[in-house]
């Protein structure tokens, strides 16, 4: 039994709803789809993404401006210049924005510009960062560490909750295993388990899980089928030219088609993929243990 006083599901089967805006909320009937590039590269890039995806429709945009790269010589993100680009597309397209914070010093400025702060896989157990995010005043998207157990993941969420922020969405993004044919191994068992043992919304990132664009659509469908409350998917106007994670970037056309193909899967499990941005909120079916 995981000793997570705040994150654990209680006998009353409560489902926490995390609101990004009045219209966009995780944990309802609606499967929320976040799309956008791995990294913000230019205003032109983000405008193309926002224009195409707002019509898809997806409900929120992603784009990293502080990038946790394996090599210190790789592109590290546009920083505050990138935040200014996110702010512009946010107001122009009226779409909420999710972006990553890597350090405590970035929290204030990022929280002032966007709607949800992402904690990347590599920072899932950065406990000082998690504690500080308890006071961020914005919802947190907490990604599972690449070698974190389910218990460690839930306890990381517990850090944020216990420091004052109730708005945490969990994100399964694949874990390391012996086989690197896929970048990681998408642990859908964890999604079903987290839906049962916590009351927090759980979303899936199939992009970082498989690392290859041709494998993303089937994994996105599987994620919706097993009860995910949302998806976060990387896409780019010119996928091959992405400065980071090019191999897993979908084209904008593929992203629109993917959203469409998820509708019957969502319907089969009592969920809904929005036909329009900002539809009314309905509660989700409960996925708890019998
Ligand atoms: C990302 O979302 O761009 C990212 C770096 O993901 P992760 O932390 O899951 O590797
Ligand atoms: Mn990426």
mmCIF file of C-alpha atoms and ligand atoms in Angstrom:
data_model
loop_
_atom_site.group_PDB
_atom_site.id
_atom_site.type_symbol
_atom_site.label_atom_id
_atom_site.label_comp_id
_atom_site.label_asym_id
_atom_site.label_seq_id
_atom_site.Cartn_x
_atom_site.Cartn_y
_atom_site.Cartn_z
ATOM 1 C CA UNK A 1 0.000 0.000 0.000
ATOM 2 C CA UNK A 2 1.401 3.391 -1.006
ATOM 3 C CA UNK A 3 1.457 5.889 1.850
ATOM 4 C CA UNK A 4 0.264 8.859 -0.167
ATOM 5 C CA UNK A 5 -2.274 10.545 2.091
ATOM 6 C CA UNK A 6 -3.267 13.181 -0.441
ATOM 7 C CA UNK A 7 -2.790 11.442 -3.806
ATOM 8 C CA UNK A 8 -4.391 8.101 -2.906
ATOM 9 C CA UNK A 9 -7.892 7.186 -3.999
ATOM 10 C CA UNK A 10 -10.337 6.970 -1.122
ATOM 11 C CA UNK A 11 -13.226 4.560 -0.696
ATOM 12 C CA UNK A 12 -15.602 7.174 -2.163
ATOM 13 C CA UNK A 13 -13.925 6.989 -5.606
ATOM 14 C CA UNK A 14 -13.332 10.686 -6.010
ATOM 15 C CA UNK A 15 -11.955 11.980 -9.341
ATOM 16 C CA UNK A 16 -9.960 15.192 -9.166
ATOM 17 C CA UNK A 17 -10.611 17.591 -12.009
ATOM 18 C CA UNK A 18 -7.712 19.834 -12.998
ATOM 19 C CA UNK A 19 -8.804 22.930 -14.886
ATOM 20 C CA UNK A 20 -6.537 24.686 -17.366
ATOM 21 C CA UNK A 21 -9.224 27.187 -18.293
ATOM 22 C CA UNK A 22 -12.978 27.443 -17.764
ATOM 23 C CA UNK A 23 -13.444 25.161 -20.795
ATOM 24 C CA UNK A 24 -10.454 22.825 -20.650
ATOM 25 C CA UNK A 25 -10.276 20.392 -17.726
ATOM 26 C CA UNK A 26 -8.507 17.055 -17.159
ATOM 27 C CA UNK A 27 -10.490 14.329 -15.429
ATOM 28 C CA UNK A 28 -13.859 14.839 -17.098
ATOM 29 C CA UNK A 29 -15.574 12.892 -19.862
ATOM 30 C CA UNK A 30 -13.485 14.755 -22.415
ATOM 31 C CA UNK A 31 -10.100 13.278 -23.423
ATOM 32 C CA UNK A 32 -7.842 16.349 -23.483
ATOM 33 C CA UNK A 33 -5.254 16.473 -26.242
ATOM 34 C CA UNK A 34 -2.126 18.608 -25.969
ATOM 35 C CA UNK A 35 -0.060 18.990 -29.128
ATOM 36 C CA UNK A 36 2.926 20.917 -30.349
ATOM 37 C CA UNK A 37 6.632 20.701 -30.996
ATOM 38 C CA UNK A 38 9.268 19.337 -28.662
ATOM 39 C CA UNK A 39 10.842 22.793 -28.585
ATOM 40 C CA UNK A 40 9.714 26.295 -29.489
ATOM 41 C CA UNK A 41 11.938 27.276 -32.419
ATOM 42 C CA UNK A 42 10.349 30.441 -33.856
ATOM 43 C CA UNK A 43 7.141 32.485 -33.857
ATOM 44 C CA UNK A 44 6.413 31.320 -37.391
ATOM 45 C CA UNK A 45 6.659 27.667 -36.313
ATOM 46 C CA UNK A 46 4.319 28.142 -33.335
ATOM 47 C CA UNK A 47 1.786 30.111 -35.396
ATOM 48 C CA UNK A 48 1.603 27.325 -37.974
ATOM 49 C CA UNK A 49 1.131 24.771 -35.208
ATOM 50 C CA UNK A 50 -1.540 26.805 -33.409
ATOM 51 C CA UNK A 51 -3.457 27.594 -36.562
ATOM 52 C CA UNK A 52 -3.663 23.997 -37.728
ATOM 53 C CA UNK A 53 -4.209 22.430 -34.305
ATOM 54 C CA UNK A 54 -6.846 24.852 -33.069
ATOM 55 C CA UNK A 55 -8.948 23.563 -35.966
ATOM 56 C CA UNK A 56 -8.131 19.864 -35.222
ATOM 57 C CA UNK A 57 -9.288 20.651 -32.575
ATOM 58 C CA UNK A 58 -6.843 20.024 -29.799
ATOM 59 C CA UNK A 59 -7.329 21.704 -26.446
ATOM 60 C CA UNK A 60 -3.834 22.900 -25.468
ATOM 61 C CA UNK A 61 -0.443 23.626 -27.009
ATOM 62 C CA UNK A 62 2.946 22.388 -25.882
ATOM 63 C CA UNK A 63 6.450 23.630 -26.673
ATOM 64 C CA UNK A 64 9.585 23.562 -24.552
ATOM 65 C CA UNK A 65 11.623 26.710 -24.021
ATOM 66 C CA UNK A 66 13.885 25.222 -21.325
ATOM 67 C CA UNK A 67 14.994 21.867 -22.699
ATOM 68 C CA UNK A 68 16.590 19.084 -20.630
ATOM 69 C CA UNK A 69 19.021 17.727 -23.257
ATOM 70 C CA UNK A 70 21.289 14.739 -22.796
ATOM 71 C CA UNK A 71 24.220 16.681 -24.256
ATOM 72 C CA UNK A 72 25.197 20.136 -22.974
ATOM 73 C CA UNK A 73 26.184 20.955 -26.583
ATOM 74 C CA UNK A 74 22.642 20.342 -27.934
ATOM 75 C CA UNK A 75 20.061 23.157 -28.329
ATOM 76 C CA UNK A 76 18.967 24.136 -24.821
ATOM 77 C CA UNK A 77 15.755 25.990 -25.731
ATOM 78 C CA UNK A 78 14.917 29.619 -26.474
ATOM 79 C CA UNK A 79 14.364 30.614 -22.851
ATOM 80 C CA UNK A 80 12.542 33.900 -22.260
ATOM 81 C CA UNK A 81 12.448 34.679 -25.982
ATOM 82 C CA UNK A 82 10.518 31.415 -26.388
ATOM 83 C CA UNK A 83 8.175 32.376 -23.562
ATOM 84 C CA UNK A 84 7.336 35.590 -25.421
ATOM 85 C CA UNK A 85 6.416 33.490 -28.474
ATOM 86 C CA UNK A 86 4.203 31.232 -26.351
ATOM 87 C CA UNK A 87 2.481 34.287 -24.870
ATOM 88 C CA UNK A 88 1.746 35.605 -28.330
ATOM 89 C CA UNK A 89 0.189 32.433 -29.685
ATOM 90 C CA UNK A 90 -1.693 31.900 -26.440
ATOM 91 C CA UNK A 91 -3.537 35.178 -26.770
ATOM 92 C CA UNK A 92 -3.906 35.097 -30.546
ATOM 93 C CA UNK A 93 -5.417 31.594 -30.677
ATOM 94 C CA UNK A 94 -6.942 31.584 -27.201
ATOM 95 C CA UNK A 95 -5.343 28.238 -26.424
ATOM 96 C CA UNK A 96 -3.853 27.211 -23.080
ATOM 97 C CA UNK A 97 -0.121 26.448 -23.058
ATOM 98 C CA UNK A 98 1.938 23.763 -21.307
ATOM 99 C CA UNK A 99 5.710 24.157 -20.965
ATOM 100 C CA UNK A 100 8.501 22.664 -18.882
ATOM 101 C CA UNK A 101 10.291 24.178 -15.895
ATOM 102 C CA UNK A 102 13.670 22.711 -15.013
ATOM 103 C CA UNK A 103 14.592 24.775 -11.985
ATOM 104 C CA UNK A 104 13.061 26.728 -9.120
ATOM 105 C CA UNK A 105 14.364 29.967 -10.603
ATOM 106 C CA UNK A 106 12.219 29.484 -13.740
ATOM 107 C CA UNK A 107 8.913 28.930 -11.937
ATOM 108 C CA UNK A 108 7.830 32.527 -11.426
ATOM 109 C CA UNK A 109 8.434 33.757 -14.955
ATOM 110 C CA UNK A 110 7.001 30.626 -16.604
ATOM 111 C CA UNK A 111 3.909 30.646 -14.365
ATOM 112 C CA UNK A 112 3.288 34.264 -15.355
ATOM 113 C CA UNK A 113 3.128 33.341 -19.049
ATOM 114 C CA UNK A 114 1.543 29.890 -19.393
ATOM 115 C CA UNK A 115 -1.329 27.766 -18.058
ATOM 116 C CA UNK A 116 0.382 24.569 -16.917
ATOM 117 C CA UNK A 117 3.953 23.818 -15.796
ATOM 118 C CA UNK A 118 5.520 20.543 -16.874
ATOM 119 C CA UNK A 119 8.001 18.644 -14.731
ATOM 120 C CA UNK A 120 10.115 16.542 -17.086
ATOM 121 C CA UNK A 121 10.990 12.928 -16.568
ATOM 122 C CA UNK A 122 14.533 13.790 -15.519
ATOM 123 C CA UNK A 123 13.251 16.035 -12.735
ATOM 124 C CA UNK A 124 10.516 13.809 -11.297
ATOM 125 C CA UNK A 125 12.479 13.367 -8.092
ATOM 126 C CA UNK A 126 13.933 16.869 -7.904
ATOM 127 C CA UNK A 127 12.304 17.295 -4.513
ATOM 128 C CA UNK A 128 13.173 20.960 -4.032
ATOM 129 C CA UNK A 129 11.588 21.733 -7.406
ATOM 130 C CA UNK A 130 8.481 19.710 -6.492
ATOM 131 C CA UNK A 131 8.146 21.540 -3.158
ATOM 132 C CA UNK A 132 8.461 24.919 -4.856
ATOM 133 C CA UNK A 133 5.798 23.920 -7.401
ATOM 134 C CA UNK A 134 3.438 23.491 -4.472
ATOM 135 C CA UNK A 135 3.336 27.278 -4.443
ATOM 136 C CA UNK A 136 3.361 27.895 -8.223
ATOM 137 C CA UNK A 137 -0.332 28.792 -8.429
ATOM 138 C CA UNK A 138 -0.686 26.868 -11.722
ATOM 139 C CA UNK A 139 -1.573 23.241 -12.557
ATOM 140 C CA UNK A 140 1.392 20.866 -12.834
ATOM 141 C CA UNK A 141 1.953 18.152 -15.441
ATOM 142 C CA UNK A 142 4.205 15.640 -13.683
ATOM 143 C CA UNK A 143 5.965 13.201 -16.002
ATOM 144 C CA UNK A 144 7.066 9.809 -14.758
ATOM 145 C CA UNK A 145 10.805 9.404 -14.253
ATOM 146 C CA UNK A 146 12.399 7.178 -16.851
ATOM 147 C CA UNK A 147 13.236 4.566 -14.230
ATOM 148 C CA UNK A 148 10.705 5.477 -11.543
ATOM 149 C CA UNK A 149 8.429 2.921 -9.927
ATOM 150 C CA UNK A 150 4.720 3.659 -9.703
ATOM 151 C CA UNK A 151 5.160 4.257 -5.970
ATOM 152 C CA UNK A 152 7.971 6.775 -6.544
ATOM 153 C CA UNK A 153 5.795 8.521 -9.146
ATOM 154 C CA UNK A 154 2.829 8.803 -6.784
ATOM 155 C CA UNK A 155 5.077 10.035 -3.967
ATOM 156 C CA UNK A 156 6.528 12.710 -6.277
ATOM 157 C CA UNK A 157 2.962 13.941 -6.866
ATOM 158 C CA UNK A 158 2.440 13.813 -3.102
ATOM 159 C CA UNK A 159 5.312 16.316 -2.691
ATOM 160 C CA UNK A 160 3.492 18.863 -4.852
ATOM 161 C CA UNK A 161 0.103 18.222 -3.234
ATOM 162 C CA UNK A 162 1.498 18.383 0.306
ATOM 163 C CA UNK A 163 3.176 21.712 -0.443
ATOM 164 C CA UNK A 164 -0.098 23.342 -1.338
ATOM 165 C CA UNK A 165 -0.935 22.654 -4.980
ATOM 166 C CA UNK A 166 -3.905 20.287 -5.523
ATOM 167 C CA UNK A 167 -3.776 20.552 -9.337
ATOM 168 C CA UNK A 168 -1.505 17.735 -10.453
ATOM 169 C CA UNK A 169 -1.906 15.684 -13.636
ATOM 170 C CA UNK A 170 0.218 12.526 -13.941
ATOM 171 C CA UNK A 171 1.847 11.650 -17.272
ATOM 172 C CA UNK A 172 3.091 8.194 -18.252
ATOM 173 C CA UNK A 173 5.810 8.682 -20.900
ATOM 174 C CA UNK A 174 7.511 5.310 -21.056
ATOM 175 C CA UNK A 175 10.185 3.712 -18.915
ATOM 176 C CA UNK A 176 13.646 2.379 -19.769
ATOM 177 C CA UNK A 177 14.069 -1.292 -20.461
ATOM 178 C CA UNK A 178 16.588 -3.585 -22.155
ATOM 179 C CA UNK A 179 15.141 -3.073 -25.644
ATOM 180 C CA UNK A 180 15.844 0.248 -27.335
ATOM 181 C CA UNK A 181 13.988 -0.502 -30.584
ATOM 182 C CA UNK A 182 11.328 1.773 -29.148
ATOM 183 C CA UNK A 183 12.856 4.718 -27.261
ATOM 184 C CA UNK A 184 11.174 3.597 -24.042
ATOM 185 C CA UNK A 185 8.489 1.076 -23.078
ATOM 186 C CA UNK A 186 5.024 2.576 -22.752
ATOM 187 C CA UNK A 187 3.673 1.266 -19.455
ATOM 188 C CA UNK A 188 -0.081 1.229 -19.974
ATOM 189 C CA UNK A 189 -0.439 -1.026 -16.951
ATOM 190 C CA UNK A 190 0.747 1.958 -14.927
ATOM 191 C CA UNK A 191 -2.018 4.099 -16.425
ATOM 192 C CA UNK A 192 -4.699 1.628 -15.340
ATOM 193 C CA UNK A 193 -3.030 1.258 -11.930
ATOM 194 C CA UNK A 194 -2.694 5.013 -11.347
ATOM 195 C CA UNK A 195 -6.366 5.503 -12.259
ATOM 196 C CA UNK A 196 -7.229 3.023 -9.534
ATOM 197 C CA UNK A 197 -4.829 4.004 -6.769
ATOM 198 C CA UNK A 198 -4.996 7.794 -7.136
ATOM 199 C CA UNK A 199 -7.766 10.304 -7.804
ATOM 200 C CA UNK A 200 -5.547 12.410 -10.078
ATOM 201 C CA UNK A 201 -6.039 12.701 -13.839
ATOM 202 C CA UNK A 202 -3.584 10.530 -15.808
ATOM 203 C CA UNK A 203 -2.434 11.330 -19.329
ATOM 204 C CA UNK A 204 -0.090 9.564 -21.759
ATOM 205 C CA UNK A 205 2.811 10.828 -23.866
ATOM 206 C CA UNK A 206 3.163 8.255 -26.647
ATOM 207 C CA UNK A 207 5.806 10.383 -28.438
ATOM 208 C CA UNK A 208 8.601 10.024 -25.892
ATOM 209 C CA UNK A 209 7.432 6.488 -25.126
ATOM 210 C CA UNK A 210 8.021 5.044 -28.585
ATOM 211 C CA UNK A 211 10.279 7.669 -30.187
ATOM 212 C CA UNK A 212 9.167 6.782 -33.740
ATOM 213 C CA UNK A 213 6.382 8.670 -35.493
ATOM 214 C CA UNK A 214 4.848 5.585 -37.137
ATOM 215 C CA UNK A 215 4.189 3.981 -33.730
ATOM 216 C CA UNK A 216 2.473 6.947 -32.094
ATOM 217 C CA UNK A 217 -1.088 6.593 -33.433
ATOM 218 C CA UNK A 218 -1.601 2.984 -32.290
ATOM 219 C CA UNK A 219 -0.207 3.782 -28.832
ATOM 220 C CA UNK A 220 -2.406 6.882 -28.558
ATOM 221 C CA UNK A 221 -5.452 4.710 -29.285
ATOM 222 C CA UNK A 222 -4.365 2.120 -26.730
ATOM 223 C CA UNK A 223 -3.893 4.866 -24.144
ATOM 224 C CA UNK A 224 -7.419 6.186 -24.649
ATOM 225 C CA UNK A 225 -8.792 2.643 -24.563
ATOM 226 C CA UNK A 226 -7.202 1.945 -21.165
ATOM 227 C CA UNK A 227 -8.645 5.050 -19.529
ATOM 228 C CA UNK A 228 -6.152 7.885 -20.068
ATOM 229 C CA UNK A 229 -7.659 11.317 -19.408
ATOM 230 C CA UNK A 230 -5.580 12.902 -22.122
ATOM 231 C CA UNK A 231 -2.602 12.743 -24.447
ATOM 232 C CA UNK A 232 0.425 14.932 -25.058
ATOM 233 C CA UNK A 233 1.861 14.458 -28.542
ATOM 234 C CA UNK A 234 4.760 16.098 -30.387
ATOM 235 C CA UNK A 235 4.203 17.486 -33.879
ATOM 236 C CA UNK A 236 5.893 20.027 -36.122
ATOM 237 C CA UNK A 237 5.152 21.898 -39.392
ATOM 238 C CA UNK A 238 8.290 20.259 -40.887
ATOM 239 C CA UNK A 239 8.869 17.150 -38.747
ATOM 240 C CA UNK A 240 12.259 16.175 -40.225
ATOM 241 C CA UNK A 241 13.587 19.649 -39.508
ATOM 242 C CA UNK A 242 12.684 19.620 -35.784
ATOM 243 C CA UNK A 243 15.696 20.778 -33.786
ATOM 244 C CA UNK A 244 14.944 18.145 -31.142
ATOM 245 C CA UNK A 245 13.156 14.793 -31.242
ATOM 246 C CA UNK A 246 12.685 14.941 -35.046
ATOM 247 C CA UNK A 247 12.251 11.172 -35.355
ATOM 248 C CA UNK A 248 9.096 11.201 -33.230
ATOM 249 C CA UNK A 249 7.528 14.417 -34.560
ATOM 250 C CA UNK A 250 4.222 13.984 -36.405
ATOM 251 C CA UNK A 251 3.295 16.299 -39.254
ATOM 252 C CA UNK A 252 0.402 18.643 -38.485
ATOM 253 C CA UNK A 253 -1.745 16.717 -40.983
ATOM 254 C CA UNK A 254 -0.980 13.427 -39.223
ATOM 255 C CA UNK A 255 -1.883 15.059 -35.918
ATOM 256 C CA UNK A 256 -5.281 16.192 -37.230
ATOM 257 C CA UNK A 257 -5.950 12.702 -38.627
ATOM 258 C CA UNK A 258 -4.902 11.104 -35.364
ATOM 259 C CA UNK A 259 -7.340 13.239 -33.363
ATOM 260 C CA UNK A 260 -10.092 12.138 -35.735
ATOM 261 C CA UNK A 261 -9.176 8.454 -35.465
ATOM 262 C CA UNK A 262 -9.361 8.586 -31.658
ATOM 263 C CA UNK A 263 -13.065 9.479 -31.625
ATOM 264 C CA UNK A 264 -14.490 5.946 -31.980
ATOM 265 C CA UNK A 265 -11.993 4.601 -29.438
ATOM 266 C CA UNK A 266 -13.008 7.256 -26.930
ATOM 267 C CA UNK A 267 -16.695 6.587 -27.581
ATOM 268 C CA UNK A 268 -16.156 2.854 -26.975
ATOM 269 C CA UNK A 269 -14.941 3.557 -23.421
ATOM 270 C CA UNK A 270 -17.529 6.199 -22.560
ATOM 271 C CA UNK A 271 -15.297 9.186 -23.305
ATOM 272 C CA UNK A 272 -15.399 11.980 -25.811
ATOM 273 C CA UNK A 273 -12.936 13.699 -28.149
ATOM 274 C CA UNK A 274 -13.990 17.276 -28.583
ATOM 275 C CA UNK A 275 -15.548 18.383 -31.853
ATOM 276 C CA UNK A 276 -14.916 21.988 -30.918
ATOM 277 C CA UNK A 277 -12.630 23.903 -28.605
ATOM 278 C CA UNK A 278 -14.058 24.599 -25.173
ATOM 279 C CA UNK A 279 -17.059 22.315 -24.915
ATOM 280 C CA UNK A 280 -18.983 21.962 -21.656
ATOM 281 C CA UNK A 281 -17.576 19.826 -18.845
ATOM 282 C CA UNK A 282 -19.033 16.413 -17.983
ATOM 283 C CA UNK A 283 -17.707 14.009 -15.334
ATOM 284 C CA UNK A 284 -15.703 10.951 -16.435
ATOM 285 C CA UNK A 285 -16.715 7.351 -15.833
ATOM 286 C CA UNK A 286 -14.951 5.952 -12.752
ATOM 287 C CA UNK A 287 -12.153 3.446 -13.512
ATOM 288 C CA UNK A 288 -11.660 2.163 -9.994
ATOM 289 C CA UNK A 289 -11.090 -1.373 -8.775
ATOM 290 C CA UNK A 290 -14.233 -3.426 -8.490
HETATM 291 C C1 LIG B 1 9.353 16.750 -23.365
HETATM 292 O O1 LIG B 1 8.149 16.639 -23.086
HETATM 293 O O2 LIG B 1 9.771 17.475 -24.271
HETATM 294 C C2 LIG B 1 10.338 15.934 -22.618
HETATM 295 C C3 LIG B 1 11.616 16.291 -22.531
HETATM 296 O O3 LIG B 1 9.784 14.827 -22.100
HETATM 297 P P1 LIG B 1 10.359 13.823 -20.986
HETATM 298 O O4 LIG B 1 10.697 14.674 -19.796
HETATM 299 O O5 LIG B 1 9.217 12.890 -20.757
HETATM 300 O O6 LIG B 1 11.565 13.143 -21.587
HETATM 301 MN MN1 LIG B 2 10.677 15.992 -26.854
#
